[in-house]
Structure formats: C-alpha cells, structure tokens
Amino acid sequence: MKTDHFIDVDASAEAAFRVCVEVERWPEIFPPCIDAVVLEETMRSQRVRLTARANDRIFTWESVRSIDRANCRVTFSQVRPAPLVKSMQGVWEFTPKGANGCRITLSHEFELHDDVSGRVEGVATSADAERFMRSTLHANSTRELEAIVTWLRRQAWRHEFSESVVMNASSRAIYDLLRDAENWPSLLPHCLAVDMRYEDPWNQEFTMTVKVDGNVEEIRSIRRLFGDSIEYFQPEPPPALTEHQGHWRLRDTGAGIEVTSSHAVVLNPSFFSAHCATEAKQIVERAINRNSLGTMQAILNKLGAHRE
C-alpha cells in the first residue's frame, strides 16, 4: 500500500533538505511530532526515535534513514513500526523547481499485520486498519509538508543582530538602570510610558509605549533577570514583527564594562509588502539599534560616564 504527498515552496532544495535532516528540531517544526531523538548518526545514515500524535493517539517508533546529500533525498524504514503495520518504508525527495523553488515529495509504503484486532482501539478489521493508516498518513504528511513551508518562510524573514558599547562605569550601576524599567520614561528619550504588570527579583512583565521612526507603539515585554544579563521576549510585538526576543549582557573587559544588546526577530512579510526580505531586515535593524544605542547613551549620560 502506497501514499504520496507533495508541496511546492519558494526555497532551494538544499534548504528544505536540511530541515528534513535536522531531526532534533522536528518537535518545534512539525505539529504532530512530540519528541525526536537521534540514536545513531553518520554523514550517510541516521537511526532515530520519533514520538508523534496521530488520530488523537500517541505513537512511538524507530526509523533507519539513508541520507543522499548530493541528490537531496532521504529514504527511511521503520525498525519498530506503529502497531498496525508489519513494515513501513518511505522517501523524502527535494527537487528543484523554477529559479529559486523546489518540490518536496513525501512517500510511504506500508504492509499491515495479518491480524490487526486489539492493536489500536476502534480498529478491528484489515479495512479498518487501512483506513486508519491512510487517514493518519494523509493528515500527518500534509501537516509536515505545510510545516516545512511555514518554517522556511519564517527563516527567510528571521534576522539576528546586536550592538555593543564599552563603558567606564560599574556593572551594578549599569545593570540597575537596565533593570528598573519603571524609571525609563525619565531616562530614555524614546520611552513615553511603562506600565509594570508584574515584578519580583527575577521576573518582570510590563507594557511600554515607545517612539519608533516617528510612530508610537505599545509593546508588551516579559523579562528574566540574572544579575549580569537580562533576557526578554515580546508576546505582543509591534505590527512589523511576528516574533521578537533578545537580551542585555554585561561583560568586564578589563578596560570597562561591555554592554551588548542582542535581538532575534521574525519580520511580518505582509507589513513589508513593498520591500524584499533583505531591505526589510535593514529597516528593522536600523530602527531597533537606534533605540538600543539611545538606551546606552542615556545610561552613559545618567552615570556621567563615557565610552572606552
């Protein structure tokens, strides 16, 4: 018994192939996948254990995978297949299509056990088992292919960047100004207001109103405080972004305290419909770094310090 599913994506075959090979990342990429463990691996093969949800049930199986990197092809065979099947094999194929795209094809071949009764609740006959397997493969294959496309599109609009300044001031004084967000409206020119919703010695949640390129935006942030660093993410980022997380790090260089502001963002393609991804990333980086550097300069001014 055989099934075939495919999808087209505006990404190279090599980029899509890498998603298939990086098994450890599957739980964050593929909705049905709960856990993925690489048990053995070489450049040409993998042995993996997968746990996934199928038809409101959870199944675990092991697969041996043969990896053809030159041709962007992965064949697999389940060593310990799902309960209803005697054997399960398949192949992932990534075929270039057009100037910059590819077609991803996922095929399965399976053989049912002669006696399937009692193996899965609600499955009593071979016909039941075939319907169950085809339904499962169709649902999961479709979701997996769509997930790869979503992931690749997300990566195309993902961007990371940072700015650093070395200050001749104490680490504690710098950290305190970064931590005390409620005082930012009087410290930072671009910060208009801060509404602290929750705070303890290690965590903060607040909403701040800021000026970005002449526009006023309200941004909600959740932060984790570590004493020499602050990590944060924005569960409700501004319209230009779908994700924004970052950190402040302080490091003693001997010549002063290096303050680094780092950002990892995923841009909203619909917001930048008039720009390509590269142009949009530059726009966002300039805007965010302008505020980060503004924060660092405000700290220097407050402490009467200077750059080293």
Coordinates of C-alpha atoms in Angstrom, one line a residue:
M1 CA 0.0 0.0 0.0
K2 CA 1.4 3.4 -1.0
T3 CA 0.7 7.0 -0.4
D4 CA 2.3 10.1 -2.0
H5 CA 2.1 13.7 -0.9
F6 CA 3.9 16.8 -2.2
I7 CA 4.1 20.6 -1.8
D8 CA 5.9 23.4 -3.6
V9 CA 7.9 26.1 -1.8
D10 CA 9.9 29.2 -2.7
A11 CA 13.1 27.9 -1.2
S12 CA 16.1 25.9 -2.5
A13 CA 16.0 22.1 -2.4
E14 CA 19.1 22.3 -0.2
A15 CA 17.4 24.5 2.4
A16 CA 14.3 22.2 2.5
F17 CA 16.5 19.1 2.7
R18 CA 18.3 20.5 5.7
V19 CA 15.0 20.7 7.6
C20 CA 14.4 17.1 6.9
V21 CA 17.9 16.0 8.1
E22 CA 18.0 18.1 11.3
V23 CA 15.7 15.6 13.2
E24 CA 16.3 17.1 16.7
R25 CA 14.4 20.2 15.6
W26 CA 11.3 18.4 14.4
P27 CA 9.2 19.0 17.6
E28 CA 9.4 22.7 17.0
I29 CA 8.8 22.4 13.3
F30 CA 6.3 19.6 12.8
P31 CA 3.0 19.8 14.7
P32 CA 2.4 16.1 15.0
C33 CA 5.9 15.4 16.4
I34 CA 6.2 15.4 20.2
D35 CA 9.8 14.1 20.6
A36 CA 12.7 13.3 18.2
V37 CA 15.9 11.6 19.3
V38 CA 18.9 10.8 17.1
L39 CA 20.2 7.4 18.4
E40 CA 23.0 7.0 15.8
E41 CA 24.2 9.2 13.0
T42 CA 26.8 9.4 10.2
M43 CA 27.0 11.6 7.1
R44 CA 25.1 8.9 5.2
S45 CA 22.7 7.5 7.8
Q46 CA 20.6 8.1 10.9
R47 CA 18.8 6.0 13.4
V48 CA 16.0 8.0 15.1
R49 CA 13.3 7.5 17.6
L50 CA 10.1 9.6 17.0
T51 CA 7.0 10.2 19.1
A52 CA 4.0 11.7 17.3
R53 CA 0.3 12.3 17.7
A54 CA -1.9 10.5 15.2
N55 CA -5.7 10.4 15.2
D56 CA -5.8 11.6 18.8
R57 CA -3.4 8.9 19.9
I58 CA 0.3 9.0 20.7
F59 CA 2.7 6.5 18.9
T60 CA 6.5 5.9 19.2
W61 CA 8.6 4.2 16.6
E62 CA 12.2 3.9 15.4
S63 CA 13.4 4.5 11.9
V64 CA 16.7 4.0 10.0
R65 CA 17.3 6.7 7.4
S66 CA 19.7 6.7 4.4
I67 CA 20.8 10.2 3.5
D68 CA 21.8 11.1 0.0
R69 CA 23.1 14.6 0.4
A70 CA 24.2 15.1 -3.2
N71 CA 20.7 14.4 -4.5
C72 CA 18.7 15.9 -1.5
R73 CA 17.0 12.6 -0.9
V74 CA 16.2 10.7 2.4
T75 CA 14.9 7.1 2.4
F76 CA 13.6 5.6 5.7
S77 CA 12.5 2.3 7.1
Q78 CA 10.8 1.9 10.4
V79 CA 12.6 -0.6 12.6
R80 CA 9.8 -0.6 15.2
P81 CA 6.8 0.5 13.2
A82 CA 3.4 1.6 14.5
P83 CA 1.2 -1.1 16.0
L84 CA -1.0 -1.8 12.9
V85 CA 1.8 -2.3 10.3
K86 CA 4.2 -5.1 9.7
S87 CA 6.6 -2.8 7.8
M88 CA 6.8 0.9 6.8
Q89 CA 9.2 2.5 4.3
G90 CA 9.3 5.8 2.6
V91 CA 11.3 8.6 1.0
W92 CA 11.7 12.3 1.2
E93 CA 12.6 13.9 -2.1
F94 CA 13.6 17.6 -2.7
T95 CA 13.5 18.5 -6.4
P96 CA 14.5 21.9 -7.8
K97 CA 11.6 23.8 -9.4
G98 CA 11.8 27.1 -11.2
A99 CA 14.5 29.6 -10.5
N100 CA 14.6 29.5 -6.7
G101 CA 12.0 26.9 -5.6
C102 CA 11.6 23.2 -5.1
R103 CA 9.0 20.5 -4.8
I104 CA 9.0 18.4 -1.6
T105 CA 7.6 14.9 -2.0
L106 CA 6.9 12.5 0.9
S107 CA 6.0 8.9 0.0
H108 CA 5.1 6.0 2.2
E109 CA 4.8 2.2 1.6
F110 CA 3.3 0.0 4.3
E111 CA 2.2 -3.6 4.9
L112 CA -0.5 -4.3 7.5
H113 CA -0.3 -7.1 10.1
D114 CA -2.4 -10.1 9.1
D115 CA -4.4 -9.8 12.3
V116 CA -4.9 -6.2 13.4
S117 CA -7.6 -6.7 16.0
G118 CA -6.8 -5.4 19.5
R119 CA -3.8 -3.4 18.4
V120 CA -5.4 0.0 18.2
E121 CA -8.7 1.0 19.8
G122 CA -11.5 1.1 17.3
V123 CA -9.7 -0.9 14.7
A124 CA -11.0 -4.5 14.2
T125 CA -10.5 -5.4 10.6
S126 CA -8.0 -5.0 7.8
A127 CA -10.3 -2.5 6.1
D128 CA -10.4 -0.5 9.4
A129 CA -6.6 -0.7 9.6
E130 CA -6.1 0.5 6.1
R131 CA -8.5 3.4 6.5
F132 CA -6.8 4.3 9.8
M133 CA -3.3 4.3 8.3
R134 CA -4.3 6.2 5.2
S135 CA -6.1 8.8 7.2
T136 CA -3.1 9.1 9.6
L137 CA -0.5 9.3 6.8
H138 CA -2.6 11.9 4.9
A139 CA -3.1 14.1 8.0
N140 CA 0.4 13.9 9.2
S141 CA 2.1 14.1 5.8
T142 CA 0.0 17.2 4.9
R143 CA 0.8 18.8 8.2
E144 CA 4.5 18.0 7.9
L145 CA 4.9 19.4 4.4
E146 CA 3.0 22.5 5.3
A147 CA 5.1 22.9 8.4
I148 CA 8.3 22.8 6.3
V149 CA 7.0 25.5 4.1
T150 CA 6.0 27.6 7.1
W151 CA 9.4 27.1 8.7
L152 CA 11.3 28.0 5.5
R153 CA 9.2 31.2 5.1
R154 CA 9.8 32.1 8.7
Q155 CA 13.5 31.6 8.4
A156 CA 13.6 33.8 5.2
W157 CA 12.3 36.6 7.4
R158 CA 14.3 35.8 10.5
H159 CA 17.1 38.2 11.5
E160 CA 19.6 38.5 14.3
F161 CA 21.8 41.5 15.2
S162 CA 23.4 43.2 18.1
E163 CA 25.2 46.4 19.2
S164 CA 27.9 46.8 21.9
V165 CA 29.3 49.7 23.8
V166 CA 32.1 49.6 26.4
M167 CA 31.5 52.0 29.3
N168 CA 33.8 53.2 32.2
A169 CA 31.1 52.7 34.8
S170 CA 30.3 50.0 37.4
S171 CA 28.5 46.9 36.2
R172 CA 26.0 47.2 39.0
A173 CA 25.0 50.8 38.2
I174 CA 24.5 49.9 34.5
Y175 CA 22.5 46.8 35.4
D176 CA 20.3 48.7 37.8
L177 CA 19.3 51.2 35.1
L178 CA 18.5 48.4 32.6
R179 CA 16.5 46.6 35.3
D180 CA 14.5 49.5 36.6
A181 CA 12.1 49.7 33.7
E182 CA 9.6 51.8 35.6
N183 CA 12.1 54.7 35.5
W184 CA 12.7 54.5 31.8
P185 CA 10.3 57.4 30.8
S186 CA 12.6 59.8 32.6
L187 CA 15.7 58.1 31.3
L188 CA 15.1 57.2 27.7
P189 CA 14.0 59.8 25.1
H190 CA 12.2 57.1 23.0
C191 CA 10.2 55.7 26.0
L192 CA 7.0 57.5 26.7
A193 CA 5.4 55.3 29.4
V194 CA 5.9 52.0 31.2
D195 CA 3.1 50.0 32.9
M196 CA 4.6 47.4 35.2
R197 CA 2.2 44.5 35.4
Y198 CA 4.3 42.1 37.5
E199 CA 7.7 42.2 39.1
D200 CA 9.8 40.1 41.5
P201 CA 13.6 39.8 41.9
W202 CA 13.9 37.5 38.9
N203 CA 11.0 38.3 36.6
Q204 CA 9.2 41.3 35.1
E205 CA 6.2 41.8 32.8
F206 CA 5.4 45.3 31.6
T207 CA 3.9 47.3 28.7
M208 CA 5.9 50.2 27.3
T209 CA 4.9 53.0 24.9
V210 CA 7.8 53.9 22.7
K211 CA 8.6 56.1 19.7
V212 CA 10.0 54.2 16.6
D213 CA 10.8 56.2 13.5
G214 CA 8.2 58.8 14.4
N215 CA 5.5 56.3 15.2
V216 CA 4.1 55.5 18.7
E217 CA 3.9 51.8 19.5
E218 CA 2.8 49.9 22.6
I219 CA 4.9 46.8 23.3
R220 CA 4.5 44.1 26.0
S221 CA 7.7 42.5 27.3
I222 CA 8.4 39.6 29.6
R223 CA 11.9 39.6 31.1
R224 CA 14.1 37.3 33.1
L225 CA 16.7 38.9 35.4
F226 CA 20.0 37.2 36.0
G227 CA 22.2 39.8 37.7
D228 CA 24.7 40.3 34.8
S229 CA 22.2 39.8 32.0
I230 CA 18.5 40.3 31.1
E231 CA 16.7 38.1 28.7
Y232 CA 13.3 39.0 27.3
F233 CA 10.7 38.3 24.7
Q234 CA 7.7 40.2 23.4
P235 CA 4.5 38.1 23.3
E236 CA 2.7 41.0 21.6
P237 CA 5.4 42.5 19.3
P238 CA 4.7 45.6 17.1
P239 CA 3.0 45.1 13.7
A240 CA 6.3 45.0 11.8
L241 CA 7.3 41.8 13.6
T242 CA 5.8 38.4 14.4
E243 CA 8.5 37.5 17.0
H244 CA 11.0 39.5 19.0
Q245 CA 13.3 38.2 21.7
G246 CA 16.7 39.4 22.9
H247 CA 19.0 40.1 25.8
W248 CA 21.2 42.6 27.5
R249 CA 24.6 41.2 28.5
L250 CA 27.3 42.9 30.7
R251 CA 30.9 41.8 30.5
D252 CA 34.0 43.2 32.2
T253 CA 36.7 43.6 29.5
G254 CA 39.3 45.0 31.9
A255 CA 39.1 48.3 30.0
G256 CA 35.5 48.8 31.0
I257 CA 32.1 47.1 31.0
E258 CA 30.9 45.9 27.6
V259 CA 27.2 46.3 27.3
T260 CA 25.6 44.3 24.5
S261 CA 22.1 44.5 23.2
S262 CA 21.1 41.5 21.0
H263 CA 17.9 40.9 19.1
A264 CA 16.4 37.9 17.3
V265 CA 13.3 38.9 15.2
V266 CA 11.0 37.4 12.7
L267 CA 9.6 40.1 10.4
N268 CA 5.9 40.2 9.3
P269 CA 6.1 39.9 5.4
S270 CA 2.7 41.5 4.9
F271 CA 3.9 44.6 6.7
F272 CA 6.8 44.9 4.3
S273 CA 4.9 44.1 1.1
A274 CA 6.8 46.9 -0.7
H275 CA 10.2 45.5 0.3
C276 CA 12.2 42.4 -0.2
A277 CA 13.3 40.5 3.0
T278 CA 16.8 41.9 2.8
E279 CA 15.6 45.5 2.7
A280 CA 13.0 44.9 5.4
K281 CA 15.7 43.4 7.7
Q282 CA 17.9 46.5 7.2
I283 CA 14.9 48.8 8.1
V284 CA 14.1 46.8 11.3
E285 CA 17.8 46.6 12.4
R286 CA 18.3 50.3 12.0
A287 CA 15.2 51.2 13.9
I288 CA 15.8 48.8 16.8
N289 CA 19.5 49.5 17.1
R290 CA 18.8 53.2 17.1
N291 CA 16.7 52.7 20.3
S292 CA 19.3 50.3 21.8
L293 CA 22.1 52.8 21.2
G294 CA 19.9 55.5 22.5
T295 CA 19.4 53.5 25.7
M296 CA 23.2 53.0 26.1
Q297 CA 23.8 56.7 25.5
A298 CA 21.2 57.6 28.1
I299 CA 22.9 55.3 30.6
L300 CA 26.2 57.0 29.9
N301 CA 24.7 60.4 30.4
K302 CA 22.9 59.3 33.7
L303 CA 26.1 57.9 35.1
G304 CA 28.3 60.7 33.9
A305 CA 30.4 58.1 32.1
H306 CA 31.9 57.8 28.6
R307 CA 32.7 55.2 26.0
E308 CA 36.0 53.4 26.2

